[in-house]
Amino acid sequence: MSRLIHSRSTLSKYYNTLGSSWRGRCLSTESNKIYEPLKVEEAETVNVPPPPAEKLLVLGGSGFVGSHICKEALNRGLSVASLSRSGNSSIREPWAKNVQWHQGDLLSGSSWKEALSGVTSIVSCVGGFGSNSYMYKINGTANITAIRAAAEKGVKRFVYVSAADSGVISYILQGYYDGKRAAETELLVRYPYGHVILRPGFIYGNRRVGNMELPLGVIGSPLEMILQHAKPLTQVPLVGPLLTPPINVTAVAKVAVRAATDPVFPPGIVDVHGLLRYSQQK
C-alpha cells in the first residue's frame, strides 16, 4: 500500500513538472512571436473613380448677367454649359470658347432638355420685358418649365436670379413681377432645400448692345455707394423700394456661382444687401 502511494506521489510530481515545462514553453513561444518580423501582404489595387465634376448650366448664359456668371464659373474651374435662344450670341471674348453652348427655347418643345445631361447645378437668368402676357411667359412660365425639368432630371441645386420689389414700378410691370414670383413659388416647391433666390435691384456694369458698350457703372456705382447705407428708407411704402441700391454684375455673378456650387450655402431669398455681403466674402 505504501509503495502504491509512493508511486502515485512520484507520478504526480512527474506530471506537474511536465505540465509546468510545457506551459512555460507555450508562454515562451507566444512571447517570442513579438520579435518575429511582420509579414505584410501586398494589397490589391482597386481603381476608384474620381468624384463627379461639378457642371453648371446657365440658362440665359449669353445675356448680360448670364455671360458674367459663365465667366465667373470658369474662373472657379467649373465645367460650364449655357442654354439660350441665341446660342453664344455675339460673345467674342476668349473665355467663351470654354463654354458648351446650347441653342434652345424653354417654351418650345423638349429638345433643349439635352442640355441637362451631366448637370449638377443650374443658375437661371431667363427674363425679359414686353407686354404683360409676354413678360409672364418669359419670367414665369419659361422658368417654371426649367425648374420642373431639372427636378425630374435630379439636378441638385437651382439658383434663380429674380428681382427686388420696385414699389410703384411693380404695378406698371405687373406681368414681369407676377412671372418672377410664380417662378419663385415653383422653385420653393420643387427644391425646398436646394434653392437660392437672388433678388437684386438695378444691375450695372459694362453692357454691350449691338456694337455699342454702355458704361452703366457711371450711374450705378455712385448710387450703390450712397444707397447701400439707406436700408431703412426702403421700407417706406410705394417709393421706398426705389431706393434699393444698385449692384455690380460681377458681384451678382460671384454669389450666384457660390450659391449653385457650395453645399453649405443656405437656401432662401437673398436680397441686395445679402448679395453685397456675400460678394465681399472670400
XYZ file of N, CA and C in Angstrom:
846
model
N 0.840 -1.205 0.000
C 0.000 0.000 0.000
C 0.864 1.239 0.000
N 1.918 1.249 0.846
C 2.807 2.410 0.934
C 3.542 2.611 -0.377
N 3.838 1.444 -1.074
C 4.522 1.562 -2.367
C 3.610 2.205 -3.411
N 2.339 1.828 -3.323
C 1.368 2.404 -4.268
C 1.231 3.889 -4.075
N 1.165 4.305 -2.827
C 1.061 5.742 -2.524
C 2.302 6.463 -2.999
N 3.468 5.855 -2.768
C 4.728 6.474 -3.187
C 4.776 6.600 -4.708
N 4.298 5.524 -5.375
C 4.311 5.564 -6.842
C 3.406 6.664 -7.372
N 2.204 6.761 -6.758
C 1.268 7.821 -7.192
C 1.860 9.195 -6.954
N 2.535 9.385 -5.815
C 3.154 10.685 -5.495
C 4.236 11.022 -6.495
N 5.020 10.024 -6.836
C 6.114 10.244 -7.798
C 5.553 10.584 -9.170
N 4.497 9.818 -9.537
C 3.866 10.064 -10.842
C 3.247 11.448 -10.911
N 2.616 11.887 -9.820
C 2.006 13.216 -9.766
C 3.050 14.302 -9.929
N 4.201 14.109 -9.232
C 5.274 15.105 -9.367
C 5.791 15.166 -10.791
N 5.839 13.994 -11.451
C 6.346 13.932 -12.822
C 5.449 14.736 -13.765
N 4.109 14.486 -13.622
C 3.171 15.200 -14.491
C 3.138 16.703 -14.209
N 3.269 17.097 -12.942
C 3.312 18.519 -12.593
C 4.517 19.190 -13.225
N 5.675 18.470 -13.127
C 6.903 19.019 -13.722
C 6.762 19.134 -15.226
N 6.189 18.070 -15.829
C 5.994 18.080 -17.289
C 5.040 19.182 -17.718
N 3.941 19.361 -16.926
C 2.964 20.411 -17.247
C 3.560 21.794 -17.149
N 4.345 22.013 -16.090
C 4.976 23.323 -15.919
C 5.928 23.600 -17.061
N 6.668 22.568 -17.415
C 7.616 22.740 -18.514
C 6.902 23.051 -19.810
N 5.779 22.336 -20.053
C 5.013 22.545 -21.289
C 4.391 23.935 -21.349
N 3.810 24.346 -20.162
C 3.217 25.686 -20.110
C 4.270 26.761 -20.292
N 5.408 26.523 -19.719
C 6.487 27.508 -19.860
C 6.929 27.653 -21.289
N 7.001 26.482 -21.974
C 7.407 26.553 -23.369
C 6.360 27.264 -24.216
N 5.062 27.057 -23.878
C 3.992 27.744 -24.624
C 4.073 29.235 -24.440
N 4.256 29.636 -23.191
C 4.349 31.075 -22.922
C 5.564 31.662 -23.592
N 6.641 30.897 -23.545
C 7.874 31.396 -24.156
C 7.706 31.502 -25.660
N 7.029 30.489 -26.225
C 6.812 30.517 -27.673
C 5.947 31.699 -28.080
N 4.866 31.937 -27.314
C 3.970 33.047 -27.616
C 4.690 34.381 -27.513
N 5.489 34.530 -26.441
C 6.158 35.816 -26.230
C 7.212 36.080 -27.276
N 7.779 34.995 -27.817
C 8.817 35.187 -28.821
C 8.247 35.692 -30.142
N 6.927 35.563 -30.326
C 6.323 35.973 -31.595
C 6.437 37.470 -31.851
N 6.540 38.250 -30.788
C 6.610 39.702 -30.977
C 7.930 40.125 -31.593
N 8.925 39.210 -31.546
C 10.230 39.542 -32.117
C 10.355 39.073 -33.555
N 9.337 38.318 -34.031
C 9.379 37.868 -35.407
C 9.053 39.032 -36.339
N 9.686 39.139 -37.500
C 9.394 40.229 -38.449
C 7.968 40.132 -38.965
N 7.312 41.286 -39.106
C 5.939 41.305 -39.597
C 5.903 40.954 -41.071
N 4.940 40.143 -41.429
C 4.760 39.770 -42.825
C 3.630 40.625 -43.404
N 3.958 41.512 -44.345
C 2.971 42.403 -44.961
C 2.623 41.874 -46.333
N 1.369 41.551 -46.487
C 0.923 41.078 -47.785
C 0.614 42.254 -48.689
N 0.892 42.084 -49.951
C 0.659 43.157 -50.910
C -0.830 43.360 -51.100
N -1.288 44.616 -50.940
C -2.713 44.916 -51.078
C -3.113 44.916 -52.544
N -4.328 44.520 -52.761
C -4.851 44.509 -54.127
C -5.191 45.927 -54.550
N -4.772 46.323 -55.738
C -5.040 47.668 -56.247
C -6.494 47.776 -56.689
N -7.188 48.781 -56.159
C -8.587 49.000 -56.514
C -8.698 50.337 -57.232
N -9.252 50.324 -58.409
C -9.424 51.555 -59.182
C -10.704 52.262 -58.752
N -10.540 53.352 -57.994
C -11.693 54.122 -57.521
C -11.919 55.276 -58.477
N -13.109 55.402 -59.054
C -13.359 56.503 -59.987
C -13.314 57.838 -59.273
N -12.820 58.892 -59.938
C -12.769 60.217 -59.309
C -14.166 60.739 -59.039
N -14.313 61.640 -58.051
C -15.634 62.201 -57.772
C -16.164 62.944 -58.987
N -17.469 62.943 -59.202
C -18.027 63.605 -60.382
C -17.728 65.102 -60.374
N -17.350 65.624 -61.544
C -17.030 67.047 -61.649
C -18.305 67.876 -61.585
N -18.172 69.071 -61.023
C -19.316 69.975 -60.977
C -19.539 70.560 -62.365
N -20.754 70.429 -62.853
C -21.112 71.020 -64.142
C -22.265 71.976 -63.935
N -22.033 73.217 -64.283
C -23.033 74.271 -64.099
C -23.675 74.622 -65.433
N -24.998 74.638 -65.439
C -25.742 75.091 -66.617
C -26.324 76.456 -66.323
N -26.018 77.418 -67.182
C -26.535 78.773 -67.030
C -27.625 78.988 -68.071
N -28.847 79.189 -67.602
C -29.957 79.472 -68.514
C -29.939 80.963 -68.813
N -29.840 81.288 -70.101
C -29.681 82.691 -70.477
C -28.229 83.122 -70.366
N -27.313 82.198 -70.641
C -25.886 82.482 -70.455
C -25.275 83.436 -71.456
N -25.979 83.754 -72.512
C -25.418 84.689 -73.495
C -25.812 86.134 -73.196
N -26.655 86.335 -72.180
C -27.098 87.688 -71.835
C -26.124 88.425 -70.941
N -26.520 89.595 -70.518
C -25.664 90.477 -69.714
C -25.236 89.806 -68.404
N -26.206 89.382 -67.599
C -25.882 88.744 -66.322
C -25.356 87.331 -66.543
N -26.003 86.577 -67.434
C -25.615 85.191 -67.665
C -24.187 85.033 -68.136
N -23.731 85.915 -69.010
C -22.355 85.799 -69.517
C -21.335 86.027 -68.403
N -21.643 86.929 -67.482
C -20.739 87.150 -66.353
C -20.722 85.942 -65.418
N -21.871 85.278 -65.285
C -21.927 84.072 -64.452
C -21.106 82.956 -65.093
N -21.205 82.793 -66.400
C -20.394 81.798 -67.109
C -18.903 82.057 -66.885
N -18.505 83.292 -67.022
C -17.093 83.662 -66.861
C -16.618 83.399 -65.435
N -17.428 83.750 -64.446
C -17.077 83.525 -63.040
C -16.941 82.031 -62.753
N -17.844 81.231 -63.284
C -17.795 79.784 -63.059
C -16.545 79.166 -63.678
N -16.171 79.617 -64.857
C -14.947 79.123 -65.490
C -13.726 79.493 -64.658
N -13.723 80.691 -64.115
C -12.599 81.126 -63.274
C -12.460 80.255 -62.028
N -13.552 79.630 -61.614
C -13.522 78.747 -60.441
C -13.238 77.300 -60.820
N -12.953 77.067 -62.088
C -12.585 75.732 -62.524
C -13.739 74.791 -62.791
N -14.931 75.332 -62.973
C -16.103 74.502 -63.216
C -16.266 74.193 -64.699
N -16.955 73.089 -64.970
C -17.393 72.806 -66.326
C -18.686 73.590 -66.534
N -18.762 74.369 -67.608
C -19.873 75.305 -67.790
C -20.580 75.075 -69.121
N -21.902 75.046 -69.051
C -22.741 74.982 -70.247
C -23.750 76.122 -70.176
N -24.245 76.517 -71.334
C -25.229 77.600 -71.394
C -26.346 77.223 -72.352
N -27.558 77.619 -71.987
C -28.713 77.430 -72.866
C -29.401 78.766 -73.064
N -29.572 79.153 -74.304
C -30.296 80.389 -74.612
C -30.847 80.282 -76.028
N -31.755 81.168 -76.358
C -32.378 81.124 -77.680
C -31.397 81.508 -78.788
N -30.346 82.222 -78.425
C -29.392 82.682 -79.437
C -28.091 81.887 -79.447
N -27.956 80.896 -78.582
C -26.691 80.176 -78.514
C -25.635 81.045 -77.848
N -24.478 81.189 -78.487
C -23.417 82.023 -77.894
C -23.494 83.477 -78.324
N -24.537 83.817 -79.074
C -24.789 85.202 -79.471
C -23.543 85.818 -80.093
N -23.195 87.033 -79.665
C -22.066 87.747 -80.276
C -20.863 87.830 -79.343
N -20.788 86.937 -78.347
C -19.673 86.973 -77.401
C -18.396 86.530 -78.112
N -17.396 87.372 -78.091
C -16.140 87.081 -78.772
C -14.952 87.060 -77.812
N -15.207 87.038 -76.538
C -14.126 87.024 -75.559
C -13.518 85.626 -75.483
N -12.215 85.510 -75.149
C -11.527 84.202 -75.143
C -12.189 83.152 -74.262
N -12.724 83.540 -73.098
C -13.310 82.565 -72.182
C -14.515 81.851 -72.777
N -15.201 82.508 -73.736
C -16.428 81.945 -74.312
C -16.169 80.624 -75.032
N -14.923 80.397 -75.466
C -14.590 79.159 -76.163
C -14.653 77.947 -75.227
N -14.609 78.197 -73.926
C -14.611 77.110 -72.950
C -16.005 76.769 -72.427
N -17.018 77.432 -72.954
C -18.401 77.166 -72.569
C -19.042 76.244 -73.600
N -19.799 75.285 -73.131
C -20.557 74.410 -74.023
C -21.892 75.088 -74.320
N -22.027 75.642 -75.511
C -23.194 76.447 -75.844
C -24.309 75.583 -76.427
N -25.526 75.786 -75.928
C -26.708 75.100 -76.452
C -27.720 76.155 -76.885
N -28.313 75.933 -78.036
C -29.362 76.833 -78.508
C -30.706 76.145 -78.323
N -31.639 76.824 -77.674
C -32.950 76.232 -77.449
C -33.883 77.213 -76.767
N -35.165 76.905 -76.843
C -36.204 77.761 -76.271
C -36.990 76.963 -75.239
N -36.996 77.430 -74.005
C -37.692 76.724 -72.932
C -39.185 76.607 -73.189
N -39.729 77.473 -74.031
C -41.168 77.480 -74.315
C -41.525 76.707 -75.575
N -40.527 76.084 -76.204
C -40.787 75.412 -77.465
C -40.195 74.008 -77.458
N -41.038 72.995 -77.347
C -40.588 71.611 -77.420
C -39.741 71.191 -76.228
N -39.080 70.026 -76.390
C -38.266 69.487 -75.295
C -36.835 69.169 -75.722
N -36.456 69.566 -76.941
C -35.102 69.270 -77.421
C -34.038 69.938 -76.558
N -34.395 71.048 -75.926
C -33.436 71.764 -75.086
C -33.027 70.950 -73.859
N -33.803 69.923 -73.504
C -33.518 69.129 -72.314
C -32.201 68.363 -72.427
N -31.669 68.236 -73.641
C -30.364 67.603 -73.821
C -29.278 68.375 -73.080
N -29.505 69.664 -72.906
C -28.517 70.495 -72.210
C -28.396 70.129 -70.733
N -29.354 69.374 -70.195
C -29.331 68.995 -68.782
C -28.413 67.806 -68.508
N -27.895 67.182 -69.545
C -27.070 65.985 -69.373
C -25.810 66.273 -68.548
N -25.642 65.543 -67.447
C -24.451 65.683 -66.610
C -24.428 66.909 -65.726
N -25.497 67.686 -65.734
C -25.539 68.946 -64.973
C -25.785 68.669 -63.491
N -25.000 69.327 -62.624
C -25.176 69.163 -61.176
C -25.874 70.361 -60.542
N -25.806 71.521 -61.202
C -26.484 72.715 -60.669
C -26.829 73.663 -61.807
N -27.832 74.511 -61.552
C -28.327 75.444 -62.574
C -28.452 76.838 -61.985
N -28.122 77.835 -62.801
C -28.445 79.226 -62.492
C -29.297 79.740 -63.642
N -30.471 80.258 -63.320
C -31.344 80.802 -64.364
C -31.353 82.318 -64.329
N -31.041 82.902 -65.484
C -31.111 84.355 -65.649
C -32.170 84.711 -66.685
N -33.049 83.764 -66.970
C -34.050 83.965 -68.018
C -35.055 85.024 -67.587
N -35.282 86.004 -68.440
C -36.232 87.084 -68.155
C -36.314 88.029 -69.324
N -37.293 88.894 -69.299
C -37.422 89.846 -70.396
C -38.597 90.782 -70.176
N -38.693 91.768 -71.058
C -39.746 92.787 -70.971
C -40.592 92.774 -72.235
N -41.785 93.333 -72.117
C -42.720 93.403 -73.228
C -44.114 93.623 -72.686
N -45.106 93.029 -73.334
C -46.470 93.116 -72.816
C -46.571 92.290 -71.541
N -47.615 92.506 -70.759
C -47.766 91.769 -69.511
C -47.834 90.256 -69.740
N -48.545 89.835 -70.775
C -48.641 88.401 -71.047
C -47.293 87.824 -71.470
N -46.567 88.571 -72.278
C -45.244 88.116 -72.724
C -44.278 88.047 -71.541
N -44.303 89.062 -70.688
C -43.403 89.081 -69.540
C -43.691 87.934 -68.582
N -44.975 87.586 -68.429
C -45.303 86.476 -67.538
C -44.765 85.163 -68.122
N -44.866 85.014 -69.446
C -44.358 83.806 -70.092
C -42.849 83.660 -69.902
N -42.126 84.736 -70.198
C -40.656 84.672 -70.159
C -40.142 84.554 -68.735
N -40.661 85.369 -67.848
C -40.162 85.382 -66.470
C -40.756 84.264 -65.611
N -41.987 83.878 -65.943
C -42.660 82.858 -65.145
C -42.671 81.491 -65.791
N -43.450 81.330 -66.862
C -43.662 80.018 -67.474
C -42.363 79.348 -67.915
N -41.479 80.100 -68.569
C -40.212 79.523 -69.048
C -39.377 78.986 -67.890
N -39.294 79.740 -66.817
C -38.517 79.297 -65.656
C -39.181 78.126 -64.933
N -40.502 78.148 -64.861
C -41.222 77.033 -64.232
C -40.967 75.733 -64.999
N -40.974 75.830 -66.327
C -40.677 74.668 -67.167
C -39.279 74.130 -66.880
N -38.316 75.037 -66.763
C -36.932 74.629 -66.495
C -36.796 74.005 -65.101
N -37.446 74.577 -64.131
C -37.376 74.065 -62.750
C -37.920 72.648 -62.675
N -39.057 72.408 -63.325
C -39.659 71.071 -63.298
C -38.765 70.050 -64.000
N -38.217 70.425 -65.148
C -37.346 69.509 -65.885
C -36.077 69.195 -65.096
N -35.517 70.202 -64.434
C -34.294 69.994 -63.645
C -34.554 69.061 -62.466
N -35.705 69.233 -61.809
C -36.052 68.380 -60.670
C -36.235 66.937 -61.117
N -36.882 66.744 -62.264
C -37.091 65.385 -62.788
C -35.768 64.733 -63.182
N -34.824 65.543 -63.621
C -33.510 65.037 -64.045
C -32.598 64.760 -62.855
N -32.954 65.264 -61.685
C -32.141 65.037 -60.494
C -31.035 66.044 -60.281
N -31.155 67.209 -60.901
C -30.164 68.275 -60.674
C -30.236 68.701 -59.206
N -29.061 68.831 -58.559
C -29.016 69.013 -57.106
C -29.466 70.398 -56.641
N -28.987 71.448 -57.316
C -29.265 72.806 -56.828
C -29.730 73.695 -57.972
N -30.604 74.653 -57.622
C -31.148 75.568 -58.631
C -31.142 76.977 -58.049
N -30.441 77.876 -58.729
C -30.378 79.282 -58.314
C -31.134 80.114 -59.337
N -32.001 80.972 -58.843
C -32.826 81.787 -59.727
C -32.529 83.259 -59.493
N -32.123 83.955 -60.550
C -31.893 85.400 -60.471
C -33.231 86.079 -60.703
N -33.862 86.491 -59.619
C -35.172 87.127 -59.667
C -34.979 88.648 -59.633
N -35.851 89.357 -58.954
C -35.749 90.816 -58.893
C -36.390 91.319 -57.607
N -35.824 92.390 -57.068
C -36.386 93.023 -55.872
C -37.671 93.759 -56.225
N -38.551 93.878 -55.253
C -39.760 94.679 -55.461
C -39.377 96.115 -55.768
N -40.107 96.721 -56.680
C -39.778 98.087 -57.107
C -40.902 99.081 -56.842
N -41.722 98.818 -55.833
C -42.758 99.778 -55.463
C -43.737 100.033 -56.581
N -43.879 101.287 -56.945
C -44.862 101.671 -57.965
C -44.553 101.038 -59.319
N -43.278 100.766 -59.589
C -42.907 100.165 -60.874
C -43.470 98.749 -60.988
N -43.627 98.084 -59.841
C -44.168 96.725 -59.854
C -45.583 96.694 -60.421
N -46.335 97.782 -60.233
C -47.697 97.852 -60.768
C -47.676 98.102 -62.266
N -46.685 98.852 -62.714
C -46.578 99.151 -64.145
C -46.135 97.909 -64.914
N -45.163 97.175 -64.335
C -44.630 95.971 -64.970
C -45.195 94.725 -64.273
N -46.493 94.674 -64.166
C -47.134 93.618 -63.390
C -46.800 92.217 -63.902
N -46.831 92.022 -65.210
C -46.525 90.709 -65.777
C -45.107 90.259 -65.448
N -44.192 91.220 -65.413
C -42.788 90.921 -65.112
C -42.656 90.363 -63.696
N -43.227 91.091 -62.733
C -43.082 90.684 -61.333
C -43.972 89.497 -60.977
N -45.162 89.407 -61.578
C -46.016 88.242 -61.334
C -45.326 86.964 -61.833
N -44.675 87.070 -62.986
C -43.949 85.923 -63.529
C -42.792 85.511 -62.623
N -42.043 86.491 -62.139
C -40.910 86.222 -61.241
C -41.380 85.503 -59.979
N -42.454 86.002 -59.392
C -42.931 85.407 -58.136
C -43.504 84.006 -58.367
N -44.125 83.782 -59.526
C -44.645 82.446 -59.831
C -43.489 81.446 -59.953
N -42.404 81.873 -60.581
C -41.229 81.009 -60.697
C -40.619 80.734 -59.319
N -40.575 81.733 -58.474
C -40.057 81.552 -57.113
C -40.875 80.511 -56.343
N -42.206 80.599 -56.479
C -43.093 79.656 -55.785
C -42.835 78.224 -56.252
N -42.687 78.054 -57.553
C -42.410 76.720 -58.100
C -41.067 76.183 -57.589
N -40.100 77.059 -57.487
C -38.778 76.660 -57.011
C -38.826 76.201 -55.556
N -39.614 76.890 -54.750
C -39.754 76.506 -53.342
C -40.392 75.121 -53.204
N -41.308 74.799 -54.111
C -41.987 73.501 -54.067
C -41.059 72.384 -54.536
N -40.381 72.601 -55.657
C -39.549 71.554 -56.262
C -38.190 71.402 -55.580
N -37.666 72.505 -55.036
C -36.346 72.487 -54.408
C -36.414 73.106 -53.005
N -37.093 72.453 -52.077
C -37.233 73.050 -50.735
C -35.901 73.262 -50.018
N -34.897 72.405 -50.314
C -33.609 72.530 -49.625
C -32.458 72.856 -50.574
N -32.726 72.876 -51.862
C -31.649 73.113 -52.822
C -31.856 74.350 -53.668
N -32.644 75.302 -53.168
C -32.917 76.519 -53.940
C -32.222 77.726 -53.325
N -31.890 78.692 -54.175
C -31.475 80.018 -53.723
C -32.095 81.023 -54.689
N -32.774 82.023 -54.145
C -33.415 83.066 -54.947
C -32.686 84.372 -54.710
N -32.111 84.921 -55.762
C -31.406 86.201 -55.660
C -32.345 87.315 -56.114
N -32.442 88.369 -55.296
C -33.318 89.493 -55.632
C -32.535 90.801 -55.687
N -31.758 90.998 -56.741
C -31.064 92.279 -56.896
C -32.024 93.336 -57.409
N -31.600 94.585 -57.307
C -32.344 95.673 -57.931
C -31.719 95.934 -59.298
N -31.335 97.159 -59.544
C -30.690 97.527 -60.802
C -29.277 96.951 -60.828
N -28.967 96.185 -61.874
C -27.638 95.569 -62.014
C -26.861 96.373 -63.050
N -25.695 96.842 -62.642
C -24.911 97.665 -63.564
C -23.594 96.985 -63.918
N -22.964 97.512 -64.946
C -21.693 97.005 -65.471
C -21.626 97.395 -66.933
N -20.511 97.130 -67.573
C -20.398 97.452 -68.990
C -21.243 96.475 -69.804
N -22.257 97.017 -70.438
C -23.220 96.173 -71.157
C -23.161 96.470 -72.645
N -22.972 95.413 -73.430
C -22.868 95.596 -74.874
C -24.241 95.445 -75.519
N -24.629 96.436 -76.309
C -25.872 96.395 -77.082
C -25.493 96.611 -78.539
N -25.523 95.520 -79.319
C -25.049 95.610 -80.699
C -23.555 95.888 -80.718
N -23.168 96.958 -81.393
C -21.758 97.349 -81.458
C -21.401 98.396 -80.407
N -22.379 98.740 -79.583
C -22.143 99.766 -78.555
C -21.969 99.129 -77.187
N -21.123 99.736 -76.377
C -20.936 99.291 -74.998
C -21.408 100.404 -74.070
N -22.418 100.078 -73.249
C -22.993 101.069 -72.342
C -22.308 100.979 -70.981
N -21.652 102.038 -70.544
C -20.981 102.031 -69.236
C -21.969 102.343 -68.108
N -22.797 101.356 -67.757
C -23.830 101.575 -66.747
C -23.251 101.870 -65.367
N -21.981 101.528 -65.188
C -21.347 101.786 -63.897
C -21.186 103.256 -63.576
N -21.215 104.101 -64.613
C -21.081 105.543 -64.389
C -22.211 106.049 -63.494
N -23.400 105.440 -63.652
C -24.548 105.810 -62.820
C -24.672 104.872 -61.632
N -24.528 103.584 -61.897
C -24.786 102.582 -60.870
C -23.822 102.608 -59.701
N -22.539 102.786 -59.966
C -21.554 102.711 -58.888
C -21.739 103.799 -57.826
N -21.903 105.074 -58.215
C -22.127 106.102 -57.186
C -23.415 105.888 -56.399
N -24.477 105.449 -57.103
C -25.745 105.202 -56.409
C -25.616 104.051 -55.416
N -24.851 103.046 -55.789
C -24.654 101.909 -54.879
C -23.977 102.374 -53.590
N -22.961 103.197 -53.715
C -22.231 103.678 -52.544
C -23.124 104.500 -51.618
N -24.039 105.247 -52.203
C -24.919 106.110 -51.398
C -26.056 105.305 -50.773
N -26.740 104.507 -51.607
C -27.981 103.858 -51.170
C -27.780 102.604 -50.327
N -26.585 102.002 -50.350
C -26.392 100.806 -49.539
C -26.441 101.116 -48.042
N -26.330 102.395 -47.700
C -26.418 102.799 -46.297
C -27.795 103.367 -45.942
N -28.722 103.290 -46.899
C -30.062 103.842 -46.668
C -31.111 102.739 -46.585
N -30.744 101.596 -46.039
C -31.644 100.447 -45.975
C -32.974 100.755 -45.285
N -33.012 101.490 -44.165
C -34.302 101.766 -43.511
C -35.288 102.497 -44.417
N -34.773 103.301 -45.348
C -35.658 104.081 -46.220
C -36.392 103.197 -47.227
N -35.850 102.005 -47.502
C -36.502 101.120 -48.477
C -37.807 100.541 -47.942
N -38.056 100.701 -46.631
C -39.289 100.181 -46.033
C -40.466 101.141 -46.201
N -40.210 102.343 -46.713
C -41.280 103.315 -46.935
C -42.186 102.799 -48.046
N -43.502 102.725 -47.823
C -44.414 102.163 -48.832
C -44.313 102.872 -50.176
N -44.466 102.109 -51.235
C -44.513 102.549 -52.627
C -43.185 103.126 -53.134
N -42.664 104.171 -52.499
C -41.453 104.813 -53.020
C -40.184 104.234 -52.406
N -40.303 103.587 -51.249
C -39.120 103.046 -50.575
C -38.308 102.080 -51.424
N -38.975 101.119 -52.097
C -38.212 100.171 -52.924
C -37.392 100.817 -54.030
N -37.765 102.037 -54.425
C -36.997 102.734 -55.458
C -35.602 103.110 -54.969
N -35.407 103.056 -53.657
C -34.109 103.397 -53.075
C -33.234 102.164 -52.850
N -33.659 101.020 -53.375
C -32.818 99.811 -53.313
C -31.516 100.083 -54.055
N -30.374 99.849 -53.428
C -29.102 100.191 -54.081
C -28.823 99.323 -55.301
N -28.243 99.885 -56.351
C -27.801 99.080 -57.500
C -26.670 98.150 -57.060
N -26.350 97.199 -57.896
C -25.264 96.268 -57.578
C -24.511 95.897 -58.847
N -23.213 95.724 -58.701
C -22.363 95.390 -59.844
C -22.657 93.967 -60.318
N -22.636 93.768 -61.625
C -22.942 92.468 -62.198
C -21.935 91.406 -61.760
N -20.691 91.793 -61.525
C -19.684 90.818 -61.095
C -19.991 90.292 -59.690
N -20.593 91.146 -58.853
C -20.979 90.718 -57.504
C -22.120 89.706 -57.582
N -23.081 89.964 -58.451
C -24.205 89.032 -58.636
C -23.683 87.693 -59.148
N -22.773 87.735 -60.111
C -22.219 86.509 -60.684
C -21.467 85.707 -59.629
N -20.701 86.389 -58.806
C -19.918 85.712 -57.767
C -20.821 84.965 -56.796
N -21.881 85.622 -56.340
C -22.791 84.999 -55.378
C -23.599 83.887 -56.043
N -24.012 84.085 -57.286
C -24.799 83.079 -57.993
C -24.027 81.769 -58.126
N -22.765 81.862 -58.512
C -21.943 80.653 -58.685
C -21.690 79.985 -57.342
N -21.419 80.782 -56.331
C -21.199 80.203 -54.997
C -22.466 79.505 -54.495
N -23.613 80.144 -54.676
C -24.879 79.561 -54.217
C -25.186 78.260 -54.947
N -24.767 78.160 -56.207
C -25.055 76.971 -57.005
C -24.131 75.805 -56.691
N -22.952 76.083 -56.164
C -21.950 75.024 -56.008
C -21.545 74.742 -54.568
N -21.828 75.655 -53.650
C -21.433 75.459 -52.256
C -22.558 74.752 -51.506
N -22.349 73.493 -51.075
C -23.436 72.741 -50.431
C -23.883 73.316 -49.092
N -23.066 74.171 -48.474
C -23.460 74.750 -47.186
C -24.082 76.137 -47.340
N -24.189 76.613 -48.582
C -24.843 77.903 -48.809
C -26.322 77.732 -48.446
N -26.848 78.553 -47.526
C -28.215 78.315 -47.044
C -29.274 78.597 -48.103
N -30.300 77.758 -48.184
C -31.399 78.023 -49.117
C -32.206 79.233 -48.645
N -32.890 79.877 -49.578
C -33.722 81.020 -49.212
C -33.562 82.178 -50.175
N -34.100 83.319 -49.773
C -34.072 84.533 -50.590
C -32.918 85.421 -50.134
N -32.127 85.887 -51.095
C -31.011 86.785 -50.805
C -31.318 88.135 -51.446
N -31.551 89.153 -50.608
C -31.839 90.485 -51.152
C -30.529 91.176 -51.524
N -30.634 92.418 -51.977
C -29.444 93.110 -52.478
C -28.402 93.318 -51.381
N -28.846 93.531 -50.160
C -27.896 93.714 -49.060
C -27.178 92.397 -48.748
N -27.904 91.284 -48.862
C -27.266 89.985 -48.709
C -26.281 89.708 -49.835
N -26.650 90.118 -51.046
C -25.752 89.961 -52.189
C -24.447 90.727 -51.974
N -24.580 91.952 -51.500
C -23.392 92.758 -51.238
C -22.512 92.109 -50.165
N -23.147 91.561 -49.148
C -22.401 90.936 -48.047
C -21.686 89.668 -48.519
N -22.419 88.810 -49.219
C -21.815 87.552 -49.686
C -20.703 87.820 -50.717
N -20.895 88.831 -51.547
C -19.899 89.089 -52.587
C -18.567 89.571 -52.028
N -18.602 90.093 -50.812
C -17.368 90.584 -50.180
C -16.643 89.492 -49.391
N -17.286 88.338 -49.247
C -16.645 87.213 -48.550
C -15.764 86.447 -49.512
N -14.669 85.914 -48.967
C -13.737 85.144 -49.800
C -14.185 83.692 -49.876
